[in-house]
mmCIF file of C-alpha atoms in Angstrom:
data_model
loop_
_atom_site.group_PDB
_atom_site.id
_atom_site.type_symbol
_atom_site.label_atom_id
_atom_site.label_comp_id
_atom_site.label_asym_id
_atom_site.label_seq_id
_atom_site.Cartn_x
_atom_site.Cartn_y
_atom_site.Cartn_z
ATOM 1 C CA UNK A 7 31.103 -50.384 208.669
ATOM 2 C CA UNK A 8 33.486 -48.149 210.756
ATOM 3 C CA UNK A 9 32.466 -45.119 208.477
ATOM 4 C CA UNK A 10 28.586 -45.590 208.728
ATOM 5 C CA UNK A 11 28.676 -45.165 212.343
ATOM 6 C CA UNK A 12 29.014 -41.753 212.414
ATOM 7 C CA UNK A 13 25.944 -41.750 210.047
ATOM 8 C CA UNK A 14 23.971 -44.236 212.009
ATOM 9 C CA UNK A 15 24.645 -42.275 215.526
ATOM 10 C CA UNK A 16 23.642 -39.078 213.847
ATOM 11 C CA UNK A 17 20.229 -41.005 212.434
ATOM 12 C CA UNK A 18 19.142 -41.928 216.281
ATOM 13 C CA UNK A 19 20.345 -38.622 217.369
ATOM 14 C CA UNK A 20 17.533 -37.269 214.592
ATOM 15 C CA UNK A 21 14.821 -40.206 215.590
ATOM 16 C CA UNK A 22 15.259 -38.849 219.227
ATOM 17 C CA UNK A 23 14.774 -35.751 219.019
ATOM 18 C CA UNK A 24 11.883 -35.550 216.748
ATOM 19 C CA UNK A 25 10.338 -38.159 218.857
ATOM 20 C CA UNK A 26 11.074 -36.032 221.748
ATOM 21 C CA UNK A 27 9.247 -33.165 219.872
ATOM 22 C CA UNK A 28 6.369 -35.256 219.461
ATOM 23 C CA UNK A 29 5.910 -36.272 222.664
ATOM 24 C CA UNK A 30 6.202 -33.554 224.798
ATOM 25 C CA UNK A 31 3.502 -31.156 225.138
ATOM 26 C CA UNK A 32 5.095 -27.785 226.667
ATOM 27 C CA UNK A 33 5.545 -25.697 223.502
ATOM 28 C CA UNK A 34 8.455 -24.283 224.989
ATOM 29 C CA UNK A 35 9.945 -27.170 225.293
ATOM 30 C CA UNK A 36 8.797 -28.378 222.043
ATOM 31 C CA UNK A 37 10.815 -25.366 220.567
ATOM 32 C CA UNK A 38 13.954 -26.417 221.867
ATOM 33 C CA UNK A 39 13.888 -30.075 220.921
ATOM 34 C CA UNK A 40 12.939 -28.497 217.342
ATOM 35 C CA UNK A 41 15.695 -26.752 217.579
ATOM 36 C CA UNK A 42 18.115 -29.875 218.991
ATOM 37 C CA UNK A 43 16.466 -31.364 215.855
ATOM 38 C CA UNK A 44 17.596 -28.826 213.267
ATOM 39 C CA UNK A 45 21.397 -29.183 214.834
ATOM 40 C CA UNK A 46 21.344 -32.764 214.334
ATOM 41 C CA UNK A 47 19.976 -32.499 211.186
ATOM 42 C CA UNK A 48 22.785 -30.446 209.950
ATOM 43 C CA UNK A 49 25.393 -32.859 211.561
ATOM 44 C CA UNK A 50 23.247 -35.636 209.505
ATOM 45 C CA UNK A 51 23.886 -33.381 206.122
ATOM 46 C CA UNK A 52 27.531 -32.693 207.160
ATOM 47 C CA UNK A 53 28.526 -36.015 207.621
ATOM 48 C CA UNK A 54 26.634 -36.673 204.257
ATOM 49 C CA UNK A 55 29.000 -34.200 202.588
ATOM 50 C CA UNK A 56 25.978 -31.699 201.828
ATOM 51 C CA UNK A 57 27.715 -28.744 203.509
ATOM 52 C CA UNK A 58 25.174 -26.149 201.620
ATOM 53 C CA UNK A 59 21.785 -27.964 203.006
ATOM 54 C CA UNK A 60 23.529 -28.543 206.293
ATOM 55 C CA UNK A 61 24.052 -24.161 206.513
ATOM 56 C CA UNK A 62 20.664 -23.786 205.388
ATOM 57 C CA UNK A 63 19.373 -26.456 208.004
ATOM 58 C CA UNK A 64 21.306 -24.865 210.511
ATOM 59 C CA UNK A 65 19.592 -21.658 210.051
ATOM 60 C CA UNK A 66 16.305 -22.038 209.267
ATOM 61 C CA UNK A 67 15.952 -25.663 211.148
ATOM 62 C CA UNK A 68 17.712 -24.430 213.681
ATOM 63 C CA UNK A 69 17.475 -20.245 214.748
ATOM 64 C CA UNK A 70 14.103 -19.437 212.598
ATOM 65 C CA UNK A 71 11.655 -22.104 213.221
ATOM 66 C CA UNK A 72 12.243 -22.414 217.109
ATOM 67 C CA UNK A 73 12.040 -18.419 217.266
ATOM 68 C CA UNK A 74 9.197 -18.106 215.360
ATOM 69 C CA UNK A 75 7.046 -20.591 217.318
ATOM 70 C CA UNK A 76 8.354 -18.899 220.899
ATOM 71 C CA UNK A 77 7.319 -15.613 219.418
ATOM 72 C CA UNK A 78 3.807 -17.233 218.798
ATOM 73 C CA UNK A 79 3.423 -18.768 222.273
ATOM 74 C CA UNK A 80 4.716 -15.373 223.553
ATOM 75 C CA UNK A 81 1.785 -13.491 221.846
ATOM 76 C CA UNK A 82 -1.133 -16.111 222.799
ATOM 77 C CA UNK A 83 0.240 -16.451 226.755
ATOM 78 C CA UNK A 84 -0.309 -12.288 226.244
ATOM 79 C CA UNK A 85 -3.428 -12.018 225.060
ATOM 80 C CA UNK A 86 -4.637 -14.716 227.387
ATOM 81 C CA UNK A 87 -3.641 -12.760 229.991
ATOM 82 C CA UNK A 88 -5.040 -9.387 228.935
ATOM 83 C CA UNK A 89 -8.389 -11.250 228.336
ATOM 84 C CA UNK A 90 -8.523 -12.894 231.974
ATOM 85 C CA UNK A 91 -8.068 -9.327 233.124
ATOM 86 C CA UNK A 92 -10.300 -7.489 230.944
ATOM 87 C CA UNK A 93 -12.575 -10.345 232.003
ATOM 88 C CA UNK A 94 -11.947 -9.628 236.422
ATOM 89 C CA UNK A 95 -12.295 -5.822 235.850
#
Protein backbone atom coordinates (compact mmCIF):
# COMPACT_ATOMS: atom_id res chain seq x y z
CA UNK A 1 0.00 0.00 0.00
CA UNK A 2 2.81 2.43 1.12
CA UNK A 3 4.26 2.26 -2.53
CA UNK A 4 0.91 2.98 -4.43
CA UNK A 5 0.56 6.21 -2.78
CA UNK A 6 2.86 7.95 -4.64
CA UNK A 7 0.91 6.56 -7.69
CA UNK A 8 -2.48 7.32 -6.33
CA UNK A 9 -1.43 11.14 -5.33
CA UNK A 10 0.02 11.55 -8.76
CA UNK A 11 -3.53 10.05 -10.34
CA UNK A 12 -5.64 13.02 -8.44
CA UNK A 13 -2.92 15.38 -9.20
CA UNK A 14 -3.79 14.29 -13.14
CA UNK A 15 -7.84 14.15 -12.44
CA UNK A 16 -7.36 17.81 -11.15
CA UNK A 17 -5.84 19.31 -13.45
CA UNK A 18 -7.55 18.07 -16.47
CA UNK A 19 -10.71 18.81 -14.70
CA UNK A 20 -9.39 22.17 -14.08
CA UNK A 21 -8.75 22.42 -17.91
CA UNK A 22 -12.17 21.56 -18.55
CA UNK A 23 -13.73 23.82 -16.55
CA UNK A 24 -12.26 26.94 -16.95
CA UNK A 25 -12.99 28.97 -19.87
CA UNK A 26 -10.01 31.66 -20.21
CA UNK A 27 -7.82 29.99 -22.85
CA UNK A 28 -4.98 31.39 -21.22
CA UNK A 29 -5.61 29.88 -18.40
CA UNK A 30 -6.63 26.76 -20.01
CA UNK A 31 -2.98 26.67 -21.42
CA UNK A 32 -1.41 26.62 -18.23
CA UNK A 33 -3.48 23.97 -16.50
CA UNK A 34 -2.61 21.96 -19.88
CA UNK A 35 0.54 22.51 -19.19
CA UNK A 36 0.29 21.63 -15.09
CA UNK A 37 -1.31 18.57 -16.77
CA UNK A 38 1.57 17.47 -18.99
CA UNK A 39 4.03 17.87 -15.69
CA UNK A 40 1.93 15.63 -13.78
CA UNK A 41 1.61 13.39 -16.37
CA UNK A 42 5.25 12.86 -16.60
CA UNK A 43 5.54 12.47 -12.72
CA UNK A 44 2.58 9.75 -13.35
CA UNK A 45 5.06 7.94 -16.10
CA UNK A 46 8.11 8.45 -13.81
CA UNK A 47 6.81 6.95 -10.93
CA UNK A 48 5.56 4.16 -13.38
CA UNK A 49 9.20 3.57 -14.35
CA UNK A 50 8.49 4.79 -18.09
CA UNK A 51 11.30 7.37 -18.01
CA UNK A 52 11.23 7.61 -22.10
CA UNK A 53 7.25 8.50 -22.29
CA UNK A 54 7.65 10.62 -19.20
CA UNK A 55 10.65 12.94 -21.48
CA UNK A 56 8.44 12.85 -24.31
CA UNK A 57 5.35 13.93 -22.09
CA UNK A 58 7.35 16.46 -20.63
CA UNK A 59 8.02 18.05 -23.87
CA UNK A 60 5.38 17.83 -26.00
CA UNK A 61 2.58 17.63 -23.01
CA UNK A 62 4.22 20.04 -21.42
CA UNK A 63 6.35 23.11 -23.59
CA UNK A 64 4.61 22.38 -27.20
CA UNK A 65 0.99 22.02 -26.70
CA UNK A 66 0.54 25.00 -24.16
CA UNK A 67 2.75 27.21 -26.66
CA UNK A 68 1.08 26.33 -29.53
CA UNK A 69 -2.45 27.12 -28.28
CA UNK A 70 -1.07 30.73 -26.70
CA UNK A 71 0.37 31.36 -30.11
CA UNK A 72 -3.23 30.70 -31.52
CA UNK A 73 -5.09 32.90 -29.02
CA UNK A 74 -2.28 35.46 -29.69
CA UNK A 75 -3.12 35.56 -33.47
CA UNK A 76 -7.14 35.58 -33.11
CA UNK A 77 -7.00 38.46 -30.05
CA UNK A 78 -4.84 40.26 -33.21
CA UNK A 79 -6.88 40.01 -35.84
CA UNK A 80 -9.87 40.82 -33.70
CA UNK A 81 -8.41 43.81 -32.98
CA UNK A 82 -7.28 44.91 -36.43
CA UNK A 83 -10.89 44.11 -37.59
CA UNK A 84 -12.65 46.35 -34.79
CA UNK A 85 -10.37 49.04 -36.13
CA UNK A 86 -10.60 48.59 -39.71
CA UNK A 87 -14.28 48.46 -38.77
CA UNK A 88 -14.18 52.41 -36.56
CA UNK A 89 -12.06 53.94 -39.41
Amino acid sequence: MTGELPVLLGLLLVAAAGTGAVLVRDPVRQSFLLSLLGLSLATLFLLLQAPDVALSQLAVGSALTPLMVLLSVRKVRRKARSERREERE
